[in-house]
Amino acid sequence: EKMRAEQQERGVPSGYDRRCRSLPATDIERYEAEGLPFVVRLKMPLEGVCQLKDPIRGEVKQEYRLQDDQVLLKSDGFPTYFLAATVDDHLMGITHVLRGEEWLGSAPKMIYLYEVLGWKQPVIAHLPVILGSDRKKLSKRHGATNFRWFIEQGYLPEALINFLVLLGWSTGEENREILSINEVIERFSLDGITEHPAIFDYEKLKWMNGYYIRQSEPGRIIGLCIPYLVRAGLLSNPPTTEEIAYARRIIPLEQERMKTLSEVVELVGFFFEELNYPQGYDEKAIAKWMGVPHIHALLEQEIAAFEALPDWNHTAIDRKSTRLNSSHTVISYAVFCLKKK
């Protein structure tokens, strides 16, 4: 702290001043005899240029003299992350080290450490940062950034993987956005990564998740949705056999409209009310939707058409709703009534 304060007072960049870099042997012996605590640092070159061949950014040159002498072992004998990660990567046979671009400035220290240890340097690449819609570094002010939150909200793993892999990476095909995990494995290469920042588009993620929900087997979606209905108090905890059977008939009716699994409560909740009808009315909704001059006549027409059906089955309902251009809600409720019968 004293050294940093002196540097700030002189108006020079703060950092280790290398005062112990070339201590006389007599001083070293005296300090050891006194039992003074010490750290072990990486003695960086004071001249020369480090050349990094980054697969994403091309050839990057940095002067060694601008690097500080990195601490490798702390005074308590434990290694710093810098040393521990390097040794761990070497012993595990890691061939590629992918880091965020904010670590590009410390690349010379990593490269030189491999050199002094006599180890083969892995491929080192620096990935672009992820930005929010306002093109500022992604943070909580843009929305949730915790992976657990996305799972709790009902984002499918394959949707998250598909979305995240496209942040800063191009498939090489124009407008190709939906990729299975096997396709990602087959196509992925560092050549497709751009050095420009990626934008985390929450709406695009929700759209992509909706696509994967629609493509999933109904049985899978039913099983994933039931916990949301339990937490909302619409099903018992644990659900009875009858409740599960009932949910199996209802949830698929709204699977096409879901963008996240948690939306199931809002989409099918009214099916689980005591009388299977909403309790009360939203006055604003009535004013907005029922205030349209022709809506009453249109509803009367639909009611009469459905009541006149000679055979109350799925095919007849679907054919009649197509002719009337009925809303999805009307169709869902009609199918629901059919299945109850």
Short mmCIF file of C-alpha atoms in Angstrom, two decimals:
data_model
loop_
_atom_site.label_atom_id
_atom_site.label_comp_id
_atom_site.label_asym_id
_atom_site.label_seq_id
_atom_site.Cartn_x
_atom_site.Cartn_y
_atom_site.Cartn_z
CA GLU A 1 0.00 0.00 0.00
CA LYS A 2 2.86 2.37 0.82
CA MET A 3 4.50 1.63 -2.55
CA ARG A 4 1.22 2.23 -4.40
CA ALA A 5 0.68 5.51 -2.54
CA GLU A 6 4.17 6.71 -3.47
CA GLN A 7 3.59 5.83 -7.13
CA GLN A 8 0.30 7.70 -7.17
CA GLU A 9 1.96 10.70 -5.56
CA ARG A 10 4.62 10.72 -8.30
CA GLY A 11 1.97 10.30 -10.99
CA VAL A 12 3.37 7.03 -12.36
CA PRO A 13 1.46 3.79 -13.06
CA SER A 14 0.97 1.74 -9.90
CA GLY A 15 2.33 -1.79 -9.67
CA TYR A 16 5.21 -3.83 -8.34
CA ASP A 17 8.44 -1.80 -8.70
CA ARG A 18 10.72 -4.87 -8.88
CA ARG A 19 12.63 -3.72 -5.79
CA CYS A 20 13.42 -7.32 -4.80
CA ARG A 21 14.15 -8.52 -8.33
CA SER A 22 17.95 -8.45 -7.94
CA LEU A 23 18.62 -8.58 -4.20
CA PRO A 24 22.26 -9.18 -3.15
CA ALA A 25 22.90 -12.66 -1.76
CA THR A 26 23.76 -11.18 1.65
CA ASP A 27 20.34 -9.51 1.89
CA ILE A 28 18.60 -12.71 0.93
CA GLU A 29 20.46 -14.67 3.63
CA ARG A 30 19.64 -12.03 6.24
CA TYR A 31 15.95 -11.91 5.36
CA GLU A 32 15.72 -15.70 5.47
CA ALA A 33 17.44 -15.80 8.86
CA GLU A 34 14.96 -13.23 10.16
CA GLY A 35 12.09 -15.37 8.87
CA LEU A 36 10.57 -12.58 6.79
CA PRO A 37 7.60 -13.71 4.65
CA PHE A 38 8.17 -13.72 0.89
CA VAL A 39 6.49 -14.51 -2.41
CA VAL A 40 7.87 -16.10 -5.58
CA ARG A 41 7.44 -14.04 -8.75
CA LEU A 42 7.92 -14.69 -12.45
CA LYS A 43 10.98 -12.71 -13.55
CA MET A 44 9.74 -11.21 -16.80
CA PRO A 45 12.19 -10.02 -19.52
CA LEU A 46 12.82 -6.27 -19.51
CA GLU A 47 13.16 -6.08 -23.27
CA GLY A 48 11.91 -7.87 -26.37
CA VAL A 49 8.47 -8.45 -27.86
CA CYS A 50 6.07 -11.29 -27.18
CA GLN A 51 4.35 -12.58 -30.32
CA LEU A 52 1.05 -14.37 -29.84
CA LYS A 53 -0.61 -16.15 -32.77
CA ASP A 54 -4.23 -15.88 -31.72
CA PRO A 55 -6.62 -17.91 -33.97
CA ILE A 56 -9.27 -15.21 -33.51
CA ARG A 57 -7.26 -11.98 -33.49
CA GLY A 58 -4.32 -12.93 -35.65
CA GLU A 59 -0.77 -12.01 -34.61
CA VAL A 60 -0.67 -9.91 -31.45
CA LYS A 61 2.59 -8.23 -30.36
CA GLN A 62 3.22 -6.90 -26.85
CA GLU A 63 6.38 -5.59 -25.20
CA TYR A 64 7.64 -7.69 -22.31
CA ARG A 65 8.78 -4.63 -20.34
CA LEU A 66 5.16 -3.56 -19.87
CA GLN A 67 4.37 -6.73 -17.92
CA ASP A 68 4.77 -6.87 -14.16
CA ASP A 69 6.55 -9.71 -12.37
CA GLN A 70 3.56 -11.98 -11.71
CA VAL A 71 3.28 -13.60 -8.24
CA LEU A 72 3.42 -17.39 -8.65
CA LEU A 73 3.58 -18.55 -5.02
CA LYS A 74 2.00 -16.50 -2.24
CA SER A 75 3.61 -15.94 1.16
CA ASP A 76 1.54 -18.80 2.63
CA GLY A 77 3.08 -21.23 0.10
CA PHE A 78 -0.07 -21.61 -1.99
CA PRO A 79 0.10 -21.01 -5.76
CA THR A 80 -1.82 -18.21 -7.41
CA TYR A 81 -4.45 -19.04 -10.02
CA PHE A 82 -1.97 -18.02 -12.71
CA LEU A 83 0.51 -20.77 -11.79
CA ALA A 84 -2.07 -23.36 -10.72
CA ALA A 85 -4.05 -23.09 -13.97
CA THR A 86 -0.92 -23.34 -16.11
CA VAL A 87 0.38 -26.44 -14.29
CA ASP A 88 -3.08 -28.03 -14.29
CA ASP A 89 -3.55 -27.43 -18.03
CA HIS A 90 -0.14 -28.94 -18.77
CA LEU A 91 -0.66 -32.06 -16.66
CA MET A 92 -4.12 -32.61 -18.18
CA GLY A 93 -2.81 -32.28 -21.72
CA ILE A 94 -4.92 -29.23 -22.59
CA THR A 95 -4.26 -28.23 -26.20
CA HIS A 96 -6.40 -25.07 -26.45
CA VAL A 97 -6.89 -22.33 -23.85
CA LEU A 98 -9.90 -20.10 -24.58
CA ARG A 99 -10.06 -16.93 -22.49
CA GLY A 100 -12.04 -13.70 -22.50
CA GLU A 101 -10.51 -10.79 -24.39
CA GLU A 102 -9.99 -8.92 -21.11
CA TRP A 103 -7.13 -11.39 -20.45
CA LEU A 104 -5.32 -10.53 -23.68
CA GLY A 105 -3.05 -8.10 -21.83
CA SER A 106 -1.66 -10.85 -19.59
CA ALA A 107 -0.97 -13.30 -22.44
CA PRO A 108 2.82 -12.56 -22.46
CA LYS A 109 3.09 -13.77 -18.86
CA MET A 110 1.35 -17.03 -19.68
CA ILE A 111 3.50 -17.56 -22.79
CA TYR A 112 6.73 -16.79 -20.92
CA LEU A 113 5.77 -19.09 -18.05
CA TYR A 114 5.41 -22.01 -20.46
CA GLU A 115 8.78 -21.06 -21.93
CA VAL A 116 10.69 -21.00 -18.62
CA LEU A 117 9.06 -24.28 -17.53
CA GLY A 118 10.12 -25.88 -20.80
CA TRP A 119 6.59 -26.94 -21.73
CA LYS A 120 4.84 -26.86 -25.09
CA GLN A 121 2.56 -23.87 -25.29
CA PRO A 122 -1.12 -24.62 -26.07
CA VAL A 123 -3.13 -22.65 -28.61
CA ILE A 124 -4.29 -19.49 -26.83
CA ALA A 125 -7.38 -17.70 -28.14
CA HIS A 126 -9.25 -14.71 -26.73
CA LEU A 127 -13.03 -14.68 -27.09
CA PRO A 128 -15.11 -11.53 -27.59
CA VAL A 129 -17.02 -10.10 -24.63
CA ILE A 130 -20.81 -10.38 -24.40
CA LEU A 131 -22.75 -7.11 -24.39
CA GLY A 132 -26.30 -6.15 -23.54
CA SER A 133 -28.73 -4.61 -26.02
CA ASP A 134 -27.29 -1.17 -25.22
CA ARG A 135 -23.84 -2.44 -26.30
CA LYS A 136 -22.48 -2.17 -22.75
CA LYS A 137 -20.91 -5.10 -20.90
CA LEU A 138 -23.59 -7.59 -19.92
CA SER A 139 -24.70 -7.20 -16.31
CA LYS A 140 -27.74 -7.65 -14.08
CA ARG A 141 -29.21 -4.35 -15.28
CA HIS A 142 -29.88 -6.01 -18.66
CA GLY A 143 -31.67 -8.97 -17.08
CA ALA A 144 -30.77 -12.25 -15.43
CA THR A 145 -27.25 -13.54 -16.11
CA ASN A 146 -27.31 -16.52 -13.73
CA PHE A 147 -27.58 -19.86 -15.53
CA ARG A 148 -29.73 -21.29 -12.73
CA TRP A 149 -32.34 -18.56 -13.29
CA PHE A 150 -32.81 -19.57 -16.93
CA ILE A 151 -33.33 -23.20 -15.90
CA GLU A 152 -35.82 -22.19 -13.21
CA GLN A 153 -37.78 -20.12 -15.72
CA GLY A 154 -38.09 -23.12 -18.00
CA TYR A 155 -35.44 -22.74 -20.67
CA LEU A 156 -34.51 -26.10 -22.18
CA PRO A 157 -30.81 -27.12 -22.09
CA GLU A 158 -30.64 -27.59 -25.86
CA ALA A 159 -32.06 -24.10 -26.42
CA LEU A 160 -29.50 -22.52 -24.09
CA ILE A 161 -26.63 -24.41 -25.73
CA ASN A 162 -27.84 -23.45 -29.22
CA PHE A 163 -28.19 -19.79 -28.23
CA LEU A 164 -24.92 -19.47 -26.32
CA VAL A 165 -22.79 -21.16 -28.97
CA LEU A 166 -23.96 -18.58 -31.51
CA LEU A 167 -22.76 -15.67 -29.36
CA GLY A 168 -19.71 -14.61 -31.34
CA TRP A 169 -19.65 -17.72 -33.55
CA SER A 170 -21.04 -18.13 -37.06
CA THR A 171 -22.10 -21.42 -38.63
CA GLY A 172 -20.93 -20.17 -42.03
CA GLU A 173 -24.47 -20.44 -43.40
CA GLU A 174 -26.61 -17.35 -43.77
CA ASN A 175 -29.67 -17.28 -41.46
CA ARG A 176 -28.86 -20.73 -39.99
CA GLU A 177 -29.69 -20.44 -36.29
CA ILE A 178 -31.12 -23.77 -35.18
CA LEU A 179 -28.40 -26.38 -34.57
CA SER A 180 -28.55 -29.65 -32.69
CA ILE A 181 -25.74 -30.45 -30.25
CA ASN A 182 -24.35 -33.01 -32.70
CA GLU A 183 -24.34 -30.39 -35.47
CA VAL A 184 -22.52 -27.93 -33.21
CA ILE A 185 -19.86 -30.54 -32.43
CA GLU A 186 -19.47 -31.36 -36.11
CA ARG A 187 -19.30 -27.76 -37.34
CA PHE A 188 -17.56 -25.85 -34.54
CA SER A 189 -14.12 -24.37 -35.16
CA LEU A 190 -12.23 -21.32 -33.94
CA ASP A 191 -12.29 -19.98 -37.50
CA GLY A 192 -15.97 -19.13 -37.11
CA ILE A 193 -15.45 -16.93 -34.02
CA THR A 194 -15.48 -13.20 -34.60
CA GLU A 195 -13.39 -10.75 -32.61
CA HIS A 196 -16.32 -8.35 -32.38
CA PRO A 197 -18.46 -8.27 -29.21
CA ALA A 198 -21.60 -10.43 -29.16
CA ILE A 199 -25.05 -9.11 -28.18
CA PHE A 200 -27.10 -11.12 -25.67
CA ASP A 201 -30.62 -10.89 -27.13
CA TYR A 202 -33.13 -12.09 -24.52
CA GLU A 203 -36.02 -12.05 -26.99
CA LYS A 204 -34.11 -14.22 -29.45
CA LEU A 205 -33.35 -16.70 -26.67
CA LYS A 206 -37.04 -16.85 -25.75
CA TRP A 207 -38.00 -17.40 -29.40
CA MET A 208 -35.44 -20.18 -29.72
CA ASN A 209 -36.66 -21.83 -26.53
CA GLY A 210 -40.23 -21.74 -27.84
CA TYR A 211 -39.06 -23.51 -30.97
CA TYR A 212 -37.47 -26.33 -28.97
CA ILE A 213 -40.55 -26.66 -26.76
CA ARG A 214 -42.73 -27.10 -29.86
CA GLN A 215 -40.34 -29.70 -31.26
CA SER A 216 -40.28 -31.74 -28.03
CA GLU A 217 -42.43 -34.78 -27.37
CA PRO A 218 -45.57 -33.83 -25.39
CA GLY A 219 -44.72 -36.37 -22.70
CA ARG A 220 -41.43 -34.63 -21.96
CA ILE A 221 -43.04 -31.17 -21.77
CA ILE A 222 -45.83 -32.48 -19.54
CA GLY A 223 -43.29 -33.87 -17.08
CA LEU A 224 -41.31 -30.62 -17.06
CA CYS A 225 -44.42 -28.44 -16.64
CA ILE A 226 -46.08 -30.29 -13.76
CA PRO A 227 -43.67 -28.87 -11.09
CA TYR A 228 -44.69 -25.33 -12.11
CA LEU A 229 -48.36 -26.21 -11.63
CA VAL A 230 -47.55 -27.74 -8.24
CA ARG A 231 -45.68 -24.61 -7.09
CA ALA A 232 -48.60 -22.45 -8.24
CA GLY A 233 -50.99 -24.51 -6.10
CA LEU A 234 -52.93 -25.81 -9.11
CA LEU A 235 -51.90 -29.40 -8.37
CA SER A 236 -51.35 -31.20 -5.09
CA ASN A 237 -47.84 -31.81 -3.78
CA PRO A 238 -47.34 -34.54 -4.79
CA PRO A 239 -50.02 -34.66 -7.50
CA THR A 240 -52.59 -37.42 -7.35
CA THR A 241 -52.93 -39.95 -10.15
CA GLU A 242 -56.13 -38.23 -11.27
CA GLU A 243 -54.45 -34.81 -11.33
CA ILE A 244 -51.55 -36.09 -13.43
CA ALA A 245 -53.97 -37.71 -15.87
CA TYR A 246 -55.88 -34.42 -16.09
CA ALA A 247 -52.67 -32.42 -16.65
CA ARG A 248 -51.65 -34.81 -19.43
CA ARG A 249 -54.81 -33.87 -21.33
CA ILE A 250 -54.49 -30.12 -20.76
CA ILE A 251 -50.83 -29.16 -21.15
CA PRO A 252 -50.44 -30.30 -24.79
CA LEU A 253 -53.24 -27.89 -25.77
CA GLU A 254 -50.94 -24.93 -25.08
CA GLN A 255 -47.55 -26.44 -25.94
CA GLU A 256 -47.50 -24.59 -29.27
CA ARG A 257 -47.78 -21.22 -27.49
CA MET A 258 -45.18 -21.70 -24.77
CA LYS A 259 -41.89 -19.84 -25.00
CA THR A 260 -40.78 -20.85 -21.51
CA LEU A 261 -42.05 -23.72 -19.38
CA SER A 262 -43.00 -21.37 -16.56
CA GLU A 263 -45.65 -19.80 -18.83
CA VAL A 264 -47.73 -22.96 -18.41
CA VAL A 265 -49.31 -21.55 -15.24
CA GLU A 266 -50.72 -18.54 -17.06
CA LEU A 267 -51.64 -20.47 -20.22
CA VAL A 268 -53.54 -23.37 -18.66
CA GLY A 269 -54.30 -22.07 -15.17
CA PHE A 270 -57.96 -21.41 -15.91
CA PHE A 271 -58.46 -25.11 -16.68
CA PHE A 272 -57.66 -25.88 -13.06
CA GLU A 273 -60.01 -23.36 -11.47
CA GLU A 274 -62.94 -24.74 -9.50
CA LEU A 275 -65.47 -24.34 -12.31
CA ASN A 276 -62.95 -24.33 -15.14
CA TYR A 277 -63.83 -20.70 -15.74
CA PRO A 278 -61.97 -17.54 -14.71
CA GLN A 279 -63.17 -16.15 -11.39
CA GLY A 280 -64.18 -12.56 -12.15
CA TYR A 281 -63.27 -10.39 -15.11
CA ASP A 282 -60.55 -7.96 -16.02
CA GLU A 283 -62.34 -4.69 -16.68
CA LYS A 284 -59.51 -3.33 -18.83
CA ALA A 285 -59.52 -6.49 -20.95
CA ILE A 286 -63.30 -6.25 -21.39
CA ALA A 287 -63.02 -2.64 -22.51
CA LYS A 288 -60.22 -3.47 -24.93
CA TRP A 289 -61.53 -6.65 -26.53
CA MET A 290 -65.30 -6.56 -26.05
CA GLY A 291 -65.59 -2.92 -27.04
CA VAL A 292 -65.00 -3.72 -30.70
CA PRO A 293 -68.39 -3.19 -32.48
CA HIS A 294 -68.49 -6.48 -34.37
CA ILE A 295 -67.14 -8.78 -31.63
CA HIS A 296 -70.54 -9.70 -30.14
CA ALA A 297 -71.93 -10.78 -33.51
CA LEU A 298 -68.77 -12.75 -34.24
CA LEU A 299 -68.97 -14.63 -30.93
CA GLU A 300 -72.63 -15.39 -31.42
CA GLN A 301 -71.80 -16.77 -34.86
CA GLU A 302 -69.12 -19.05 -33.41
CA ILE A 303 -71.37 -20.26 -30.59
CA ALA A 304 -74.15 -21.12 -33.03
CA ALA A 305 -71.73 -22.87 -35.41
CA PHE A 306 -70.19 -25.05 -32.71
CA GLU A 307 -73.55 -25.89 -31.14
CA ALA A 308 -74.82 -27.02 -34.54
CA LEU A 309 -72.06 -29.59 -35.01
CA PRO A 310 -73.74 -33.00 -35.50
CA ASP A 311 -70.60 -34.85 -34.37
CA TRP A 312 -68.61 -33.33 -31.48
CA ASN A 313 -65.10 -34.64 -32.29
CA HIS A 314 -61.63 -33.24 -32.88
CA THR A 315 -61.83 -33.36 -36.68
CA ALA A 316 -65.20 -31.60 -36.83
CA ILE A 317 -64.11 -28.92 -34.36
CA ASP A 318 -60.88 -28.27 -36.23
CA ARG A 319 -62.67 -28.07 -39.60
CA LYS A 320 -65.29 -25.67 -38.26
CA SER A 321 -62.75 -23.45 -36.45
CA THR A 322 -60.67 -23.23 -39.64
CA ARG A 323 -63.69 -22.05 -41.62
CA LEU A 324 -64.56 -19.51 -38.93
CA ASN A 325 -60.92 -18.50 -38.40
CA SER A 326 -61.46 -19.03 -34.68
CA SER A 327 -58.83 -17.99 -32.15
CA HIS A 328 -56.46 -20.54 -30.61
CA THR A 329 -58.15 -20.04 -27.23
CA VAL A 330 -61.56 -21.00 -28.65
CA ILE A 331 -60.09 -24.11 -30.27
CA SER A 332 -58.24 -25.09 -27.08
CA TYR A 333 -61.38 -24.76 -24.99
CA ALA A 334 -63.45 -26.71 -27.51
CA VAL A 335 -60.94 -29.56 -27.54
CA PHE A 336 -60.83 -29.46 -23.75
CA CYS A 337 -64.62 -29.80 -23.56
CA LEU A 338 -64.49 -32.65 -26.06
CA LYS A 339 -61.92 -34.55 -24.01
CA LYS A 340 -63.91 -34.03 -20.81
CA LYS A 341 -66.85 -35.74 -22.50
#
